[in-house]
Amino acid sequence: MSTDGTGSEALERTPRRAKLGRNAVRNYILENPAVVLDDAEVSAKLVELAGQRYGSNVVSLQTAVMARMRERLRAVEIEREEMLDAAEANLVSMNQVNDAILHMLEAPTFQDFIDIVGSQFGELLVVDSVRLCVETPPAKDAERSGDIGTLCPIAPGSVNAFFHGAPWGVSLRAVEEPTRALHTDGEIESEALVRLDFGPGSQPGVLLFGARDSDRFHEEQGGDLLVFLGGAVSRVMRHWLDEPEIV
């Protein structure tokens, strides 16, 4: 008997590969048919071998494989359609925001700017309520001669409270009680809040959109375009900060 580790003792120490029995393979496939049906190469090989052995009796297996392939193709088509719909919706939204900004830039006076935000923004962005809210110290607020429409003074600290203390640039959600009274429509169900930054030394503001449709604004939507719109409104508003009309 060899004792140098190269004879039968070495062979005995070599792990034996477990033999997978026919019944085990059969049971596994019966319990997990998707393993076969979802593998194009395995399915094709089975259909080919079954056709050679059983002829017309292979119809049932081939039908099952084709049905599964059709299901997977349909799933891919649905996903593709959803992606195209999303891309089209994004393009429409981008055009709406671009049109709103172009109209805003054409305003020759501050009041024209406010009128465009209040009227044309609503039409271009397909919303039912638009408010341009600016935090205003109580002293200045008391000097105002009534409601001036779209431009709405709010108490200092309101913007931060509306966003629940978070540094978000936009919030898309169901309407909340603190902002419900600010909307120009009493039947608003969803809203979009866009933070406005008028620069150092200035009070912040919020561009508030409202819709009667509860699904118009929700947290699963992307808000990048509205953030861009808010940036444009903020910059135009800075142009008017020193005008007597808003002092």
mmCIF file of C-alpha atoms in Angstrom, residues 41 89-90 101 108 110 170 195 201 233 236:
data_model
loop_
_atom_site.group_PDB
_atom_site.id
_atom_site.type_symbol
_atom_site.label_atom_id
_atom_site.label_comp_id
_atom_site.label_asym_id
_atom_site.label_seq_id
_atom_site.Cartn_x
_atom_site.Cartn_y
_atom_site.Cartn_z
ATOM 1 C CA GLU A 41 -31.659 27.857 -24.934
ATOM 2 C CA ALA A 89 -45.183 63.732 -20.477
ATOM 3 C CA ASN A 90 -41.787 65.176 -19.530
ATOM 4 C CA ILE A 101 -40.848 81.625 -18.324
ATOM 5 C CA PRO A 108 -42.644 95.451 -18.789
ATOM 6 C CA PHE A 110 -44.035 94.641 -11.885
ATOM 7 C CA VAL A 170 -40.192 71.773 -4.251
ATOM 8 C CA ARG A 195 -39.337 77.643 -2.832
ATOM 9 C CA GLY A 201 -31.017 90.163 2.938
ATOM 10 C CA VAL A 233 -39.224 83.539 -10.929
ATOM 11 C CA VAL A 236 -37.112 88.142 -12.144
#
